[in-house]
PDB file of C-alpha atoms in Angstrom:
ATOM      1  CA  UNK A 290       0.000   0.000   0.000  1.00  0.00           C
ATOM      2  CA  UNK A 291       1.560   3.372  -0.852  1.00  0.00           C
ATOM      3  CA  UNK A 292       1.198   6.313   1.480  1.00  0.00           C
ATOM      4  CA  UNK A 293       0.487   9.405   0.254  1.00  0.00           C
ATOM      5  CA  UNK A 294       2.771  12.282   0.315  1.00  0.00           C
ATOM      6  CA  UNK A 295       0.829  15.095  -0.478  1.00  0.00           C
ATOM      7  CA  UNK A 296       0.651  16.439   3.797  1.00  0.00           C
ATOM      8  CA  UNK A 297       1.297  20.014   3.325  1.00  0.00           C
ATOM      9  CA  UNK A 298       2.610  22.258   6.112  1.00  0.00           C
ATOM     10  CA  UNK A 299      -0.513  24.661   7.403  1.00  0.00           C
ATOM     11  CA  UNK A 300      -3.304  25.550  10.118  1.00  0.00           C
ATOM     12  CA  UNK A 301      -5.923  23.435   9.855  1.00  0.00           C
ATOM     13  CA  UNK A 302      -9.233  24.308  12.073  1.00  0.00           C
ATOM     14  CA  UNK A 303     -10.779  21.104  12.784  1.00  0.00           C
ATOM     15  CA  UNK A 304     -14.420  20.998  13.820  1.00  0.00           C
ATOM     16  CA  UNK A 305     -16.672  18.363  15.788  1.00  0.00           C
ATOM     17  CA  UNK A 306     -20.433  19.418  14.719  1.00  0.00           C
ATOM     18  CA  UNK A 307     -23.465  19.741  16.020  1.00  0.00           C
ATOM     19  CA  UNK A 308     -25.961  22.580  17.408  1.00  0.00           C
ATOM     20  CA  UNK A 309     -25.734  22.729  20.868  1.00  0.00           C
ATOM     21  CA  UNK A 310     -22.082  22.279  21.327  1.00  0.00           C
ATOM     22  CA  UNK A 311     -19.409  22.892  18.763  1.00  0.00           C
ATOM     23  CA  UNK A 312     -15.759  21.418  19.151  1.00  0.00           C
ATOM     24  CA  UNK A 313     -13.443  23.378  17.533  1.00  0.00           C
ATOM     25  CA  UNK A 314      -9.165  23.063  17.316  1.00  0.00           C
ATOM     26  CA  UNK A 315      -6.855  25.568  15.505  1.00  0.00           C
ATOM     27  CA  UNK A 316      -3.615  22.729  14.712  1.00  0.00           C
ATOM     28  CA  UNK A 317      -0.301  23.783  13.015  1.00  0.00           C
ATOM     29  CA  UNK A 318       1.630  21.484  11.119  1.00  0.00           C
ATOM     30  CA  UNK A 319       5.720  22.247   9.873  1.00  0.00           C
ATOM     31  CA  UNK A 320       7.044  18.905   8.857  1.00  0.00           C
ATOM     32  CA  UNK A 321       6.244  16.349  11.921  1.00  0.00           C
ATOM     33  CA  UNK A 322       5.378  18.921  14.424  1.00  0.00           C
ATOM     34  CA  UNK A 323       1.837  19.173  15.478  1.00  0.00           C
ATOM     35  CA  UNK A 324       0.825  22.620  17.712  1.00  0.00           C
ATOM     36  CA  UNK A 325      -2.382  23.274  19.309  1.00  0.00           C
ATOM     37  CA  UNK A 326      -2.730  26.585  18.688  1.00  0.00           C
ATOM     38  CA  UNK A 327      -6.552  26.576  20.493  1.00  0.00           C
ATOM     39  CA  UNK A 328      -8.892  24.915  21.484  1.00  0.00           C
ATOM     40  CA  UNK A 329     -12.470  24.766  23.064  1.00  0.00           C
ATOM     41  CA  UNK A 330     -16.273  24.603  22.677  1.00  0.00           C
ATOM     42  CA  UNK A 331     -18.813  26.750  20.846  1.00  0.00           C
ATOM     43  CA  UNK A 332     -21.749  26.701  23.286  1.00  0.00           C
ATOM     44  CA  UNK A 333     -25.446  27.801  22.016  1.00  0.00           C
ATOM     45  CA  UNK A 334     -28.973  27.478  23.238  1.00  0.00           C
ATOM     46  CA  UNK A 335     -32.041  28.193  22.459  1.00  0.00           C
ATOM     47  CA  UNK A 336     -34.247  28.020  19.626  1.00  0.00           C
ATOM     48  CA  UNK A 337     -32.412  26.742  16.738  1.00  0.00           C
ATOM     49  CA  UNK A 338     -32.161  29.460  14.537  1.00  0.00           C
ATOM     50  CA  UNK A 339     -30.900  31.546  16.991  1.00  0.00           C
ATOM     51  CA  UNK A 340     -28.258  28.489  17.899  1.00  0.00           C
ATOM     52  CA  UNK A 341     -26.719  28.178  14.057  1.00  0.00           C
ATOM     53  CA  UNK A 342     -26.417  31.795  13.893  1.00  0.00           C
ATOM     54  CA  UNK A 343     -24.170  31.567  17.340  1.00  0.00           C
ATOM     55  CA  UNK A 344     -22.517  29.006  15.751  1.00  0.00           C
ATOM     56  CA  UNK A 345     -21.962  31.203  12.230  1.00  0.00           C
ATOM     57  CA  UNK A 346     -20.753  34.028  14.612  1.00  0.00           C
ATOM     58  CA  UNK A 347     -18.314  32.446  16.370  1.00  0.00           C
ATOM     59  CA  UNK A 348     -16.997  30.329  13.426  1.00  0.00           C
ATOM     60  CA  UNK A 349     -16.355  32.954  11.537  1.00  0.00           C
ATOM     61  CA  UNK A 350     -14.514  34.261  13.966  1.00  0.00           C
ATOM     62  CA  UNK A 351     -12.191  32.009  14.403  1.00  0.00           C
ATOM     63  CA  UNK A 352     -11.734  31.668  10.485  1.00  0.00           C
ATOM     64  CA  UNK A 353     -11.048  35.488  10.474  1.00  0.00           C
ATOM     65  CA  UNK A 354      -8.396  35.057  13.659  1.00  0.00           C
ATOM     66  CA  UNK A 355      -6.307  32.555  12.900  1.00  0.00           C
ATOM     67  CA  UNK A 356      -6.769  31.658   9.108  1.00  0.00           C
ATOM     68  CA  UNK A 357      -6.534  28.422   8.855  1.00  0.00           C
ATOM     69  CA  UNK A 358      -6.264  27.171   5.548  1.00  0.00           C
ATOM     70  CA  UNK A 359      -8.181  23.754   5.591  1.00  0.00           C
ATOM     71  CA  UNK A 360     -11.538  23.089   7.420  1.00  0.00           C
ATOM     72  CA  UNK A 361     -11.268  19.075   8.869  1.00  0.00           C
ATOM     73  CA  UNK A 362     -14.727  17.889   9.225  1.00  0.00           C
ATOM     74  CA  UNK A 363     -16.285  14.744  11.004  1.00  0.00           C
ATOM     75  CA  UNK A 364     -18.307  12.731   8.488  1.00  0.00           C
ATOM     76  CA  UNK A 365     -21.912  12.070   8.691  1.00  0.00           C
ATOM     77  CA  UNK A 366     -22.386   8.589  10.302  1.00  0.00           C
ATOM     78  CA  UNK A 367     -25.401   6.746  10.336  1.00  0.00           C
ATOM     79  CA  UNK A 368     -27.813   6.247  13.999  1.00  0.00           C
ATOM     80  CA  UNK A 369     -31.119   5.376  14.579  1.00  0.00           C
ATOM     81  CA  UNK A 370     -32.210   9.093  16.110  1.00  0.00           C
ATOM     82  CA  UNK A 371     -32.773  10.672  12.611  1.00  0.00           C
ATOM     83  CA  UNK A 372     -33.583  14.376  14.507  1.00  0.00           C
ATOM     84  CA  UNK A 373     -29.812  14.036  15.967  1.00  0.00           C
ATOM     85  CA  UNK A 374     -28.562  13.270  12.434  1.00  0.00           C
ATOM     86  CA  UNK A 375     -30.532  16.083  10.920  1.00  0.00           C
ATOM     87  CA  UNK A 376     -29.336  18.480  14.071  1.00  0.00           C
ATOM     88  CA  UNK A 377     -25.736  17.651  13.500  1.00  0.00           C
ATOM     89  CA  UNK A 378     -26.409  17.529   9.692  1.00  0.00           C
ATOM     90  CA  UNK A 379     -27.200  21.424   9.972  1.00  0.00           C
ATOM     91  CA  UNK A 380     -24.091  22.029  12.420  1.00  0.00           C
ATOM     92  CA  UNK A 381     -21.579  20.697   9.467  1.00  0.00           C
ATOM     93  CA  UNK A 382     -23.669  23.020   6.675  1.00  0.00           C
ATOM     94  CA  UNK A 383     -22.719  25.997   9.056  1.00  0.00           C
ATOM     95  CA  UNK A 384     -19.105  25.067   9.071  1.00  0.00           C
ATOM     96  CA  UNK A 385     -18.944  24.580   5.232  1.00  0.00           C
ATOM     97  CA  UNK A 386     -20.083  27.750   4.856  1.00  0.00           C
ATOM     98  CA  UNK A 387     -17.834  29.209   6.857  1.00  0.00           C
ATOM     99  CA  UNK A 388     -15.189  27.608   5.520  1.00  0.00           C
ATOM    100  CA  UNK A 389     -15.868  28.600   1.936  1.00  0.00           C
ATOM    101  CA  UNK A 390     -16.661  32.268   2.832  1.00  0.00           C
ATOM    102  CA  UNK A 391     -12.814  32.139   4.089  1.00  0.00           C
ATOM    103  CA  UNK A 392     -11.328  29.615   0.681  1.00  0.00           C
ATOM    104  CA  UNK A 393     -10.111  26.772   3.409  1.00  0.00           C
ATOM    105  CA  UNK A 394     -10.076  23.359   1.675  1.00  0.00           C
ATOM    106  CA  UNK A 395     -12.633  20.497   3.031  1.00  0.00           C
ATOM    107  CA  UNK A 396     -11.254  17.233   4.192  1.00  0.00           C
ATOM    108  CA  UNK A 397     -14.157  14.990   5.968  1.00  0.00           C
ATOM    109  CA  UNK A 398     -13.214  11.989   7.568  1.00  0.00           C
ATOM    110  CA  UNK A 399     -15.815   9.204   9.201  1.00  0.00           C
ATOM    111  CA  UNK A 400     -15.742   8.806  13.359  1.00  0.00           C
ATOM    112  CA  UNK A 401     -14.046   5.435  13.151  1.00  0.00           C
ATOM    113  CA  UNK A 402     -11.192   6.929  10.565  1.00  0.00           C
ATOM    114  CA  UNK A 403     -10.218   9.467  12.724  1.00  0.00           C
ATOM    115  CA  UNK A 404     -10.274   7.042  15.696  1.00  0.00           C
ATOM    116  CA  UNK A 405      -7.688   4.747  14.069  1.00  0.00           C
ATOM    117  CA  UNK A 406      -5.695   7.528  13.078  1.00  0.00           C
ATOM    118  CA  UNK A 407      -5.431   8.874  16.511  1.00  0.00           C
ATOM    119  CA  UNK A 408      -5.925   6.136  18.952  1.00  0.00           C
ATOM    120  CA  UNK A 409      -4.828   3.109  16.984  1.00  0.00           C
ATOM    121  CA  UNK A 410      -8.085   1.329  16.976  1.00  0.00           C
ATOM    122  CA  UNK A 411     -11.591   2.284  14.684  1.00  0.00           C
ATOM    123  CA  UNK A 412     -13.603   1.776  18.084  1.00  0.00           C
ATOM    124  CA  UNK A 413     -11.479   3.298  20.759  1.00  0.00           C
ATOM    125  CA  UNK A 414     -13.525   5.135  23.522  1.00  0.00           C
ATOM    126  CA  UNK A 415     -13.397   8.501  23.850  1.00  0.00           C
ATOM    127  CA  UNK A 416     -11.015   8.464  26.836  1.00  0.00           C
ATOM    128  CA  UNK A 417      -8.810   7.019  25.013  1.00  0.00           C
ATOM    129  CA  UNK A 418      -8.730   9.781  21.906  1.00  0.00           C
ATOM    130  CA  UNK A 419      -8.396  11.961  24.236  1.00  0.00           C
ATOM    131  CA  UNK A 420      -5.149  10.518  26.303  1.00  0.00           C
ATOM    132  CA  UNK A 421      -3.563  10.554  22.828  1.00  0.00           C
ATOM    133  CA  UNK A 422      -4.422  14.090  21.773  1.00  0.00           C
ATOM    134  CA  UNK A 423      -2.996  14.420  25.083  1.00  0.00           C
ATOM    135  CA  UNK A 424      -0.228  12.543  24.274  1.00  0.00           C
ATOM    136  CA  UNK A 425       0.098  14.329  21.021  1.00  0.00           C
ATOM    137  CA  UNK A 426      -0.095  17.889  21.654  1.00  0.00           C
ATOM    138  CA  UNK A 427       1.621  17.399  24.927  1.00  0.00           C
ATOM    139  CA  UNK A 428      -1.547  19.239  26.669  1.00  0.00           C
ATOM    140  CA  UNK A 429      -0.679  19.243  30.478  1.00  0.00           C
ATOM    141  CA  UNK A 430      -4.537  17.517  30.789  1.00  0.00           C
ATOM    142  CA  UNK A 431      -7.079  15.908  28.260  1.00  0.00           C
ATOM    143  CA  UNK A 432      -9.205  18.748  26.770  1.00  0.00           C
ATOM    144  CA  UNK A 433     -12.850  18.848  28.592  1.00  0.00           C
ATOM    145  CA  UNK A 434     -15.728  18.254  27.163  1.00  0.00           C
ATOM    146  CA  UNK A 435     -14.811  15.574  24.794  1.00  0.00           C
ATOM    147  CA  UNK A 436     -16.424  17.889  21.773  1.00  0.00           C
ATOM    148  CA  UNK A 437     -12.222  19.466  22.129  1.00  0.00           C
ATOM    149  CA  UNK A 438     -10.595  16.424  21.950  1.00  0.00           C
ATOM    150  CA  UNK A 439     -12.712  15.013  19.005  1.00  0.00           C
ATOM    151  CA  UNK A 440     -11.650  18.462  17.339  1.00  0.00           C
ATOM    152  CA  UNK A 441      -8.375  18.122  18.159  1.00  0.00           C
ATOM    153  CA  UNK A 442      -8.434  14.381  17.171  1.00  0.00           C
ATOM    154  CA  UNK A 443     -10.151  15.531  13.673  1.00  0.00           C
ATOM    155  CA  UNK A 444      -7.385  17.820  13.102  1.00  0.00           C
ATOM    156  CA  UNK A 445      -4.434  15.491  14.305  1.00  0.00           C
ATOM    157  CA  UNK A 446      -5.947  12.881  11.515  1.00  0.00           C
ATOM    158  CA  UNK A 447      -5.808  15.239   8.785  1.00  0.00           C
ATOM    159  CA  UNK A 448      -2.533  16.377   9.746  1.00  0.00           C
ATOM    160  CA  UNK A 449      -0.978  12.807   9.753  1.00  0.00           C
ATOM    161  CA  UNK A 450      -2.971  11.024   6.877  1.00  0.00           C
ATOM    162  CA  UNK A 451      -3.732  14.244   4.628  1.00  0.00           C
ATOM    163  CA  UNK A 452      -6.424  14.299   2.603  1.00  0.00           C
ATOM    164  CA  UNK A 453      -8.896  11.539   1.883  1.00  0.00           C
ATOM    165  CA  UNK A 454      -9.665  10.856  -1.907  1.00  0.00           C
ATOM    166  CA  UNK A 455     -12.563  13.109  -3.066  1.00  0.00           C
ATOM    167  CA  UNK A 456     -14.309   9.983  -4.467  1.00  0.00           C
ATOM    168  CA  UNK A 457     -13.893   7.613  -1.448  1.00  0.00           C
ATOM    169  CA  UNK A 458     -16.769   4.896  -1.736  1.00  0.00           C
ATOM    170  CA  UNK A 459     -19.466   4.988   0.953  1.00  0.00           C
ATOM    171  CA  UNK A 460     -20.651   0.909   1.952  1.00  0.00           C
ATOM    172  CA  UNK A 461     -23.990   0.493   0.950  1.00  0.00           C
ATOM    173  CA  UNK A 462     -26.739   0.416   3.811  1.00  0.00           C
ATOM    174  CA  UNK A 463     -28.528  -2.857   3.512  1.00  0.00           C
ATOM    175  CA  UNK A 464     -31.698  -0.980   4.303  1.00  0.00           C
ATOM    176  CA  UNK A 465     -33.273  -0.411   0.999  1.00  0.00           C
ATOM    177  CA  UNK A 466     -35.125   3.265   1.766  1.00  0.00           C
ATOM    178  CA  UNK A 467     -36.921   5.529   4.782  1.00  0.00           C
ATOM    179  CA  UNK A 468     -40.484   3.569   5.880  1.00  0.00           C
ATOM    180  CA  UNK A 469     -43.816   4.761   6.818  1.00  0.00           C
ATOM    181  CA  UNK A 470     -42.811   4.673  10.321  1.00  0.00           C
ATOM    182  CA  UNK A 471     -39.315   6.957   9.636  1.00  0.00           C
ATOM    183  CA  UNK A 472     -41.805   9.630   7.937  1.00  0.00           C
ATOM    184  CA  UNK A 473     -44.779   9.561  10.379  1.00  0.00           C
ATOM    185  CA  UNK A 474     -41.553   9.585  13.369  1.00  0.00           C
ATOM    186  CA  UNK A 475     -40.004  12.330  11.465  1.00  0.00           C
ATOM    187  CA  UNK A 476     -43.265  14.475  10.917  1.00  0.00           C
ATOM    188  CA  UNK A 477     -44.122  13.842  14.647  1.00  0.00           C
ATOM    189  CA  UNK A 478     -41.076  15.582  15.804  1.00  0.00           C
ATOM    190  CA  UNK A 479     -39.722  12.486  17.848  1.00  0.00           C
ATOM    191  CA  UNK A 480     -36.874  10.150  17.115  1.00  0.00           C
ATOM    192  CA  UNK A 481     -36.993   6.414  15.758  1.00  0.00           C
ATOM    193  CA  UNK A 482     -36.740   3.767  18.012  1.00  0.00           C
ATOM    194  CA  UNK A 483     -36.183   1.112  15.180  1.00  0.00           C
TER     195      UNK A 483
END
């Protein structure tokens, strides 16, 4: 297997989504080093309008502050609570936009990707991402809440693996399409149980 050598030096602003919390990490990379440059949670509340537009704010932000010049972005993965997916689903549209307002490259990378990358294993708990983003950045104590770390971890991945290919082939869900039950769930406001 050849291992691509296209890692460029840079900041890259790596972002764990969603709409009431918001990890974000601000990573430089020259050569092998890694820096945290910063760290931390976006907090909103409220109605959700009100909470993307938080988000939007203090995105932006950032982007303007440091200039990073790639956005890394968890994946979308696939649960059973379809309002979560949607929620988080809306949180990643907000950074994209961001991100192209400011010209930073896109590099999204699936839960379990960025889990191997940092912790060795696809599965590994999110303790142990965060003792080796600890480890990493040399952090004198693992980033709290987790939504840090998994920043931080998005950012290490993209900073050690570069890029993924653009056309990188999804598995197939065995499921064959939504049912009643999804739409009426949906409609009702209330997450599947299925």
């Amino acid at each position: 297997m050849q291992r691509r050598q296209n890692l460029v030096d840079g900041r890259v602003l790596g972002i764990d989504p969603g709409t009431l919390r918001v990890g974000f990490a601000i990573v430089d990379r020259a050569g092998n080093s890694f820096t945290a440059v910063e760290y931390g949670v976006i907090r909103a509340s409220g109605p959700l309008p009100g909470r993307l537009k938080v988000i939007f704010e203090q995105l932006t932000v950032l982007a303007e502050k440091y200039r990073p010049t790639l956005l890394a972005l968890e994946d979308v993965f696939f649960g059973k609570d379809i309002r979560a997916m949607e929620k988080i689903g809306e949180g990643r549209a907000i950074a994209k936009l961001v991100a192209a307002q400011h010209g930073m490259e896109l590099a999204e990378y699936p839960p379990a990707t960025v889990k191997l990358a940092v912790a060795g294993n696809g599965a590994a708990s999110k303790e142990a991402v965060a003792r080796m983003v600890t480890a990493a950045f040399r952090l004198a104590e693992p980033p709290r809440p987790s939504d840090a770390s998994d920043a931080l971890a998005l950012a290490l991945c993209h900073c050690t693996r570069g890029p993924a290919p653009a056309a990188a082939a999804r598995p197939r869900s065995r499921r064959k399409g939504w049912t009643l039950q999804d739409v009426q769930v949906l409609a009702a406001g209330r997450s599947s149980r299925s």
